[in-house]
PDB file of C-alpha atoms in Angstrom:
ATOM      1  CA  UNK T   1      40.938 -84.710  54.686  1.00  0.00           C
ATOM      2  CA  UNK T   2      41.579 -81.231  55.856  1.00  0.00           C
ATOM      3  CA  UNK T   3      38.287 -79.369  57.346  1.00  0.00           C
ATOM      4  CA  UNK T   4      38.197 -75.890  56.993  1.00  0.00           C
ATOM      5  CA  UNK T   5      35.942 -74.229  59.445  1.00  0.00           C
ATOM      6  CA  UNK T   6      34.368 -71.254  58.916  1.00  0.00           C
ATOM      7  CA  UNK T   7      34.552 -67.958  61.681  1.00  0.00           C
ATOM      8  CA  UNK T   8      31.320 -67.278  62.984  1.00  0.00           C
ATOM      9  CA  UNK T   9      30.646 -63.642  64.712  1.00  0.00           C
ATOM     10  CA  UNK T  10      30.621 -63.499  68.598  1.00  0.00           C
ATOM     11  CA  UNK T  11      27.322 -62.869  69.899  1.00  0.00           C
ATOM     12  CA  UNK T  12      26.538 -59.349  70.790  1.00  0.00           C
ATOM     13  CA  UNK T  13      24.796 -60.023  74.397  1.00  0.00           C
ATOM     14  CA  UNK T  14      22.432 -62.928  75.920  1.00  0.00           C
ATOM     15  CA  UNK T  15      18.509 -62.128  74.516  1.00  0.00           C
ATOM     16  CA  UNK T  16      19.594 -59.191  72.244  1.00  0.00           C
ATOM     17  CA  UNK T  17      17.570 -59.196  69.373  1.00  0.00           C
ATOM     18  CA  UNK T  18      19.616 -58.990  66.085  1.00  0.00           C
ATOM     19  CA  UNK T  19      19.217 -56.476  62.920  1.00  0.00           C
ATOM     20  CA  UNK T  20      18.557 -58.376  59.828  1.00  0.00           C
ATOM     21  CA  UNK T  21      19.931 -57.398  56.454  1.00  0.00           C
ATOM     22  CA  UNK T  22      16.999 -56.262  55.008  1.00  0.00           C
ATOM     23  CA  UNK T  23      16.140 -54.163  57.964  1.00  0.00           C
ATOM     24  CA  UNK T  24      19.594 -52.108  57.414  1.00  0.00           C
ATOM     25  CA  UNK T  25      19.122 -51.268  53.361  1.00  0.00           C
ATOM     26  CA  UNK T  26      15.137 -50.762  53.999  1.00  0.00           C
ATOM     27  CA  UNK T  27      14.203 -46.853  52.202  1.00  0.00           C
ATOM     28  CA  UNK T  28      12.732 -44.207  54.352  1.00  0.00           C
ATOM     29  CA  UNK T  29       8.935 -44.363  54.411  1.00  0.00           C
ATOM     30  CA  UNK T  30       7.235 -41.498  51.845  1.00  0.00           C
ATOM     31  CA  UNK T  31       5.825 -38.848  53.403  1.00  0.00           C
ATOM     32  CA  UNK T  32       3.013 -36.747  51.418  1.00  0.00           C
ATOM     33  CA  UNK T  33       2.510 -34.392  50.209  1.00  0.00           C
ATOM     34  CA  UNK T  34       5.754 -34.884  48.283  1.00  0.00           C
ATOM     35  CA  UNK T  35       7.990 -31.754  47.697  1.00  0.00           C
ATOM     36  CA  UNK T  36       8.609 -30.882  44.190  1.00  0.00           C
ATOM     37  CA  UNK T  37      10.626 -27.445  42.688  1.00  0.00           C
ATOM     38  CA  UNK T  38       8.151 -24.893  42.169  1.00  0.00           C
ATOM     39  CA  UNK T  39       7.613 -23.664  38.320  1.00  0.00           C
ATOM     40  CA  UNK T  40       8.749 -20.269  37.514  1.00  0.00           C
ATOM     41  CA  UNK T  41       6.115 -17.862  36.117  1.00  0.00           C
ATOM     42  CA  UNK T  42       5.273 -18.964  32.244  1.00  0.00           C
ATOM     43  CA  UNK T  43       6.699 -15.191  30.251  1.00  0.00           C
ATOM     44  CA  UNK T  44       4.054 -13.771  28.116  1.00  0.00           C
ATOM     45  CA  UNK T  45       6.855 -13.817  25.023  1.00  0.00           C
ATOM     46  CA  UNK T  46       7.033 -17.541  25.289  1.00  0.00           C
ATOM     47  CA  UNK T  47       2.680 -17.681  24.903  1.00  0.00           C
ATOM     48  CA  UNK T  48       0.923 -17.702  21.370  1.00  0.00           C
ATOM     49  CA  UNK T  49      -2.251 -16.310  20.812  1.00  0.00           C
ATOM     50  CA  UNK T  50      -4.989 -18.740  19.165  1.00  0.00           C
ATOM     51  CA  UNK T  51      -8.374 -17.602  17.665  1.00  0.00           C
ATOM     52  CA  UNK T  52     -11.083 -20.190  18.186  1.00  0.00           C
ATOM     53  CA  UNK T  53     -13.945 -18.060  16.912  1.00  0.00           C
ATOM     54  CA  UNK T  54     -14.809 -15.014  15.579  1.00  0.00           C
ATOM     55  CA  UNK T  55     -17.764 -13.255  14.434  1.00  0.00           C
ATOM     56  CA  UNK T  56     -18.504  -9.089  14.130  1.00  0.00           C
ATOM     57  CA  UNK T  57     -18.996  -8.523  17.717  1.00  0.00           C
ATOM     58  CA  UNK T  58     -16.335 -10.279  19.290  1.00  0.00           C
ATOM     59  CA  UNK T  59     -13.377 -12.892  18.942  1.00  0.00           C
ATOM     60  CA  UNK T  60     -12.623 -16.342  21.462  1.00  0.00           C
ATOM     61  CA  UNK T  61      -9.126 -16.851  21.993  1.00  0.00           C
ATOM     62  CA  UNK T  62      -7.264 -19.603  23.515  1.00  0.00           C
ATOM     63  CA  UNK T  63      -4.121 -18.539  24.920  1.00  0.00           C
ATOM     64  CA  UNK T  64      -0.733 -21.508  24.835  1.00  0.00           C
ATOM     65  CA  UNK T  65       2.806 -21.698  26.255  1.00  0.00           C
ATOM     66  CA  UNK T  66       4.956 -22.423  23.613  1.00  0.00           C
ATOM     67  CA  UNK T  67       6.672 -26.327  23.538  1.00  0.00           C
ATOM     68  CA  UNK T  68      10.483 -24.917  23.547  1.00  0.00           C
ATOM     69  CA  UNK T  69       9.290 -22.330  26.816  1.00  0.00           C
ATOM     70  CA  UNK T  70       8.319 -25.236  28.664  1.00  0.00           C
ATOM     71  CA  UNK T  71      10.713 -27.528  27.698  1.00  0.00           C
ATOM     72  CA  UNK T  72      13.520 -24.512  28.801  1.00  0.00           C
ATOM     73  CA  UNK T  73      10.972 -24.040  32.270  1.00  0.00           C
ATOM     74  CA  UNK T  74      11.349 -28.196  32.963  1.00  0.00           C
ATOM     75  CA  UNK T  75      15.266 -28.224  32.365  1.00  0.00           C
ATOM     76  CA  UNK T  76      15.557 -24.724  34.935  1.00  0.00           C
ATOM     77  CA  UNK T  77      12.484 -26.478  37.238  1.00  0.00           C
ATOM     78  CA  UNK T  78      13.819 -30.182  37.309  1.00  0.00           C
ATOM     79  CA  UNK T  79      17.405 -30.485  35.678  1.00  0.00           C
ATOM     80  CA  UNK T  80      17.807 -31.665  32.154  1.00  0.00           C
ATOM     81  CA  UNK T  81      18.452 -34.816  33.444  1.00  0.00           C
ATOM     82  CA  UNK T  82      15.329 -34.757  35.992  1.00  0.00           C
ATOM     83  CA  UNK T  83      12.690 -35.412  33.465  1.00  0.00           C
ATOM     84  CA  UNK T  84      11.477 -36.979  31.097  1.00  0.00           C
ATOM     85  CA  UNK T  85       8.311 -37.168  28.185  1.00  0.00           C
ATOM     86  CA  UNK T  86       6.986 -39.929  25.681  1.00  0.00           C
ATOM     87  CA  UNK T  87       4.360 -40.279  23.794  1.00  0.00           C
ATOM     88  CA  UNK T  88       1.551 -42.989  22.916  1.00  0.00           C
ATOM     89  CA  UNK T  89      -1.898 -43.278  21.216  1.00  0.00           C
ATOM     90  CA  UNK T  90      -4.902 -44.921  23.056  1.00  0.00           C
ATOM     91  CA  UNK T  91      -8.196 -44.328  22.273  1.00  0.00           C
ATOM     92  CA  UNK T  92      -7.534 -42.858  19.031  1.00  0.00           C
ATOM     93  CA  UNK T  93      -5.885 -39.556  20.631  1.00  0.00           C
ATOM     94  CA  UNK T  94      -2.474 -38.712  20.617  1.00  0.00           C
ATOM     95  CA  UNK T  95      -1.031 -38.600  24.828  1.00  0.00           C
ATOM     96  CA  UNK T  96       1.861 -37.642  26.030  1.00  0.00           C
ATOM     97  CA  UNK T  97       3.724 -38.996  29.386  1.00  0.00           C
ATOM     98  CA  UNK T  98       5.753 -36.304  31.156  1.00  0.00           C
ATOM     99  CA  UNK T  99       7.746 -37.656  34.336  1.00  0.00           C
ATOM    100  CA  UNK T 100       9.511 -36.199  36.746  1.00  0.00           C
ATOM    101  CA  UNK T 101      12.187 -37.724  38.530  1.00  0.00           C
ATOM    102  CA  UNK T 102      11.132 -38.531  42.294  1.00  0.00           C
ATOM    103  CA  UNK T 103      13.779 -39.143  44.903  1.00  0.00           C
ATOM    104  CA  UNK T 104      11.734 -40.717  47.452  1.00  0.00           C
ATOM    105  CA  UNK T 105      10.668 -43.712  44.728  1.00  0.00           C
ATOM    106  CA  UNK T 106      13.746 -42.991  43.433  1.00  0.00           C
ATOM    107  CA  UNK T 107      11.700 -43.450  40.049  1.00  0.00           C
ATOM    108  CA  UNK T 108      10.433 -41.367  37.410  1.00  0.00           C
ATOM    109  CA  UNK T 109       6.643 -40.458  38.078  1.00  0.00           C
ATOM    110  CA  UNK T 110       4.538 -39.465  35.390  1.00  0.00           C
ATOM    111  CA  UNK T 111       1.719 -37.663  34.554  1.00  0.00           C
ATOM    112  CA  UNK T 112      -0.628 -37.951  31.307  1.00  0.00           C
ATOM    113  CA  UNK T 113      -2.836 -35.655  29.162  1.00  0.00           C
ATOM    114  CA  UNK T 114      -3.879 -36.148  25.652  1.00  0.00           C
ATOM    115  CA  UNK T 115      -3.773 -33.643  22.832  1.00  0.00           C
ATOM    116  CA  UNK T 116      -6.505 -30.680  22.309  1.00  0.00           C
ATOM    117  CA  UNK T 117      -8.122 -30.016  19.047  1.00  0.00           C
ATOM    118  CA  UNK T 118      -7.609 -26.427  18.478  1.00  0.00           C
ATOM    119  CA  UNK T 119      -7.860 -24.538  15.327  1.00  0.00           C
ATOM    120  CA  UNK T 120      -4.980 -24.769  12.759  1.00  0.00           C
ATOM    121  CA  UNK T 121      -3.376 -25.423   9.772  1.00  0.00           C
ATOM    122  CA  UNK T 122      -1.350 -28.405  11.067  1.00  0.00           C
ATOM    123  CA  UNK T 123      -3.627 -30.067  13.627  1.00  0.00           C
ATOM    124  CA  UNK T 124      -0.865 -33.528  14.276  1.00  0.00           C
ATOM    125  CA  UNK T 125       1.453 -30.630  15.184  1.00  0.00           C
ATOM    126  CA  UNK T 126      -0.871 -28.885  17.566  1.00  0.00           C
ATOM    127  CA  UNK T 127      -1.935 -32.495  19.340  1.00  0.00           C
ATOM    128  CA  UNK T 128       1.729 -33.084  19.809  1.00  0.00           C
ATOM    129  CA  UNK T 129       2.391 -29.495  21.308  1.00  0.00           C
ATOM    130  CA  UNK T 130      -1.087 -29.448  23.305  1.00  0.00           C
ATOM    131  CA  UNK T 131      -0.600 -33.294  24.947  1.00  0.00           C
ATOM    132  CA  UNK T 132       2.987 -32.189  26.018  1.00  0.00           C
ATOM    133  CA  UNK T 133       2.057 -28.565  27.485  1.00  0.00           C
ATOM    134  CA  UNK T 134      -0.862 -29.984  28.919  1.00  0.00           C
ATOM    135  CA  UNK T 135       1.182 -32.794  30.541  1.00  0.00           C
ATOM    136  CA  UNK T 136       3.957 -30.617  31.691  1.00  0.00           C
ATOM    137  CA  UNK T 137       1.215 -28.263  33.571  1.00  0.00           C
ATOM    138  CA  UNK T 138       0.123 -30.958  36.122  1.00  0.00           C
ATOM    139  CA  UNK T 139       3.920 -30.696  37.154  1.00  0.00           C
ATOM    140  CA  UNK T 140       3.166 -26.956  37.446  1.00  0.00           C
ATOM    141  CA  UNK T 141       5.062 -25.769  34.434  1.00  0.00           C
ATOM    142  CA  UNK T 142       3.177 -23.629  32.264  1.00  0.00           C
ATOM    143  CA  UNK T 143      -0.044 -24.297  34.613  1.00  0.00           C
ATOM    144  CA  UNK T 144      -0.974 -20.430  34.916  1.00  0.00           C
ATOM    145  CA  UNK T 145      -1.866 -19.881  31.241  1.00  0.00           C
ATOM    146  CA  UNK T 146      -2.710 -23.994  30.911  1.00  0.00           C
ATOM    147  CA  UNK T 147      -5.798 -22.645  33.709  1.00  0.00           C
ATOM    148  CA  UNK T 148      -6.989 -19.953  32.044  1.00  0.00           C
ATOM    149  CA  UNK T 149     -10.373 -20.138  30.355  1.00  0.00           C
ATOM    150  CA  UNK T 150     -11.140 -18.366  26.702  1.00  0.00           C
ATOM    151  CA  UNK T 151     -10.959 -14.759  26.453  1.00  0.00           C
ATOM    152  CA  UNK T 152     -13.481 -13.400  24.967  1.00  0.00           C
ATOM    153  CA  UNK T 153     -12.204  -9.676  23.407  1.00  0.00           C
ATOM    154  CA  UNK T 154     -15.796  -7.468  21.420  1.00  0.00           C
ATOM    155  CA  UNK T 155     -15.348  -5.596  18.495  1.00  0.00           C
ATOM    156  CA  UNK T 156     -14.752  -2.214  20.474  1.00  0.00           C
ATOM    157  CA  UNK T 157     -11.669  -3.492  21.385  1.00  0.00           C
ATOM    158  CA  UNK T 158     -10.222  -5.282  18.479  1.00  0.00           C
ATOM    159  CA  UNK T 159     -10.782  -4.307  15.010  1.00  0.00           C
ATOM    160  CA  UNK T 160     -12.770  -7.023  13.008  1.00  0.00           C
ATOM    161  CA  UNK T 161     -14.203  -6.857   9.461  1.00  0.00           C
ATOM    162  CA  UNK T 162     -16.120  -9.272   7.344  1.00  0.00           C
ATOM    163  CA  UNK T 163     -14.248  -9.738   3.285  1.00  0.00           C
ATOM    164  CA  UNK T 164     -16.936 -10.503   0.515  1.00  0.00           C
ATOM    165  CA  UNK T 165     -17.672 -14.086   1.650  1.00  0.00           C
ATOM    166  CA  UNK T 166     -18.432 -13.226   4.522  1.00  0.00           C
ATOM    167  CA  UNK T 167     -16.128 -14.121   6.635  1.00  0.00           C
ATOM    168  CA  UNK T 168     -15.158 -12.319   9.493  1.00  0.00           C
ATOM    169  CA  UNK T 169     -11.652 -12.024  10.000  1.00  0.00           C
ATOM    170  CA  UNK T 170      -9.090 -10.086  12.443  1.00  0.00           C
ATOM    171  CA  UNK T 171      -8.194  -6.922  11.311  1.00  0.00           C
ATOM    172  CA  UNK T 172      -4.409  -6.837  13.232  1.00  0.00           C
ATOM    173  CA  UNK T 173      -1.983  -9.176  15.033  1.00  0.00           C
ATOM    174  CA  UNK T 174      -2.341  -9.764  18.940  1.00  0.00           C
ATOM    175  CA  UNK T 175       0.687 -10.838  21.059  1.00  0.00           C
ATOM    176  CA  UNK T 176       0.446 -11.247  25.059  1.00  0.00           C
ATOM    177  CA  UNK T 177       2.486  -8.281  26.484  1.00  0.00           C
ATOM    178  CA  UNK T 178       2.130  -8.852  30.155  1.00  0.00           C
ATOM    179  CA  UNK T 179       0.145 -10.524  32.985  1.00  0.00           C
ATOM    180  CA  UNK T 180      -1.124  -9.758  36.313  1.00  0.00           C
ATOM    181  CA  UNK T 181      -1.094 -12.160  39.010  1.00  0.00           C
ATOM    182  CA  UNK T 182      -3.063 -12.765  41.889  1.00  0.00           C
ATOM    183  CA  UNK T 183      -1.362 -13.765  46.004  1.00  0.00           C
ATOM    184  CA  UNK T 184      -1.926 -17.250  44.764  1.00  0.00           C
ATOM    185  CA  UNK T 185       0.154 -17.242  41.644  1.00  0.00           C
ATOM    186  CA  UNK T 186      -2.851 -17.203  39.269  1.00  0.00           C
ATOM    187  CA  UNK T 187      -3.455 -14.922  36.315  1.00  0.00           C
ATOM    188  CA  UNK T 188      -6.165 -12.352  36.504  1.00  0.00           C
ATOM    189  CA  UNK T 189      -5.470 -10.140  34.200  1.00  0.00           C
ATOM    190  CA  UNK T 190      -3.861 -10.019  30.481  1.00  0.00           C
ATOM    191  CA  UNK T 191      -2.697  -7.342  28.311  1.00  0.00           C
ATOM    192  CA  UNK T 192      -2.262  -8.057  24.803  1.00  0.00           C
ATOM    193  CA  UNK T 193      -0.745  -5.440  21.819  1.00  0.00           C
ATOM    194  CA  UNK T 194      -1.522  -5.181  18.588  1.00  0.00           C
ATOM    195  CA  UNK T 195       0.289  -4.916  15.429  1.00  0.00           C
ATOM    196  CA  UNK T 196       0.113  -1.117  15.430  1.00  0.00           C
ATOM    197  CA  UNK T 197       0.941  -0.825  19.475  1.00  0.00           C
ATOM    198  CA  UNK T 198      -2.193  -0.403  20.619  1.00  0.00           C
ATOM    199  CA  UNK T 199      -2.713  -1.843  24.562  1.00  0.00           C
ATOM    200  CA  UNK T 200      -5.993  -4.036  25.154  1.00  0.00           C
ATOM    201  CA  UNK T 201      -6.721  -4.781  28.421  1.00  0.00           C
ATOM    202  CA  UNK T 202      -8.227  -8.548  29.431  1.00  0.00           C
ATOM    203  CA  UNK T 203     -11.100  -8.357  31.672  1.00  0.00           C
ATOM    204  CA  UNK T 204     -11.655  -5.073  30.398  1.00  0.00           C
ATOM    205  CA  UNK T 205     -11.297  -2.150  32.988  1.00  0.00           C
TER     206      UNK T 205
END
């Protein structure tokens, strides 16, 4: 019977200690805070103006990035191909799962947020738009108007009148025209126009 014998490697040196496999393929520890792209400013075009309340003195709005803005802002941030978003339900609200693709893990990390109730006529539309803007912010997309609180504009400013139910309603259209940002990249001031061109200035000089 013929033996075959296999060639085993020469040693490298007396008491030299050898690399083992797992030791050569091993990844790079992670080092935080991890690096990601930073988010270009969200353009006041791409935001819609919401009306949460109203009465005769003044009128609460809630300002939004629009869901085909941010989904342009992630593909220019992150690469089309370097993110991704899903959906589920838990806890009887609608969430949304946007992940970003992480070198380092060389994984997709994701963050969560669930929908807002807002005021509309289509609220399943608004929970899907709200959990995904919402979601996207925490990657820092959309995250300047996402942080901004109500706006409160009074009646001085904005023309509202009551019809003969009494219900107060907005006399005009409002659309965001520009914003002002602070050193840190946070909004501090908005002006809105109205259907007829007139400027309104948010906090009011």
């Amino acid at each position: 019977m013929e033996v075959v014998r296999l060639a085993t490697p020469k040693a490298s040196g007396r008491g030299r200690p050898q690399k083992s496999a797992s030791a050569a393929v091993c990844a790079p520890d992670v080092k935080f805070p991890v690096e990601v792209p930073k988010a270009p400013q969200t353009a006041p075009q791409a935001v819609s103006v919401l009306i949460k309340a109203i009465s005769e003195d003044a009128i609460k709005l809630k300002l939004l990035p629009g869901a085909n803005a941010v989904r342009d802002m992630m593909d220019k941030t992150f690469g089309a191909a370097g993110w991704t978003m899903r959906r589920y339900f838990a806890d009887g609200r609608l969430w949304c799962q946007v992940g970003v693709y992480c070198p380092q893990e060389r994984e997709f990390v994701y963050k969560d947020a669930g929908g807002l109730s807002l005021p509309c006529r289509d609220p399943a539309l608004m929970r899907e738009v709200t959990s995904f803007v919402s979601a996207a912010s925490f990657w820092g997309v959309g995250r300047d108007v996402m942080e901004l609180d109500d706006i409160v504009l009074k009646s001085t400013q904005v023309p509202i009148v009551k019809d003969d139910k009494g219900t107060c309603r907005l006399q005009t259209s409002l659309k965001v025209d520009r914003f002002a940002y602070d050193d840190a990249g946070s909004i501090t001031m908005v002006q809105f126009i109205t259907g007829e061109g007139k400027k309104i200035l948010w906090p009011e000089a």
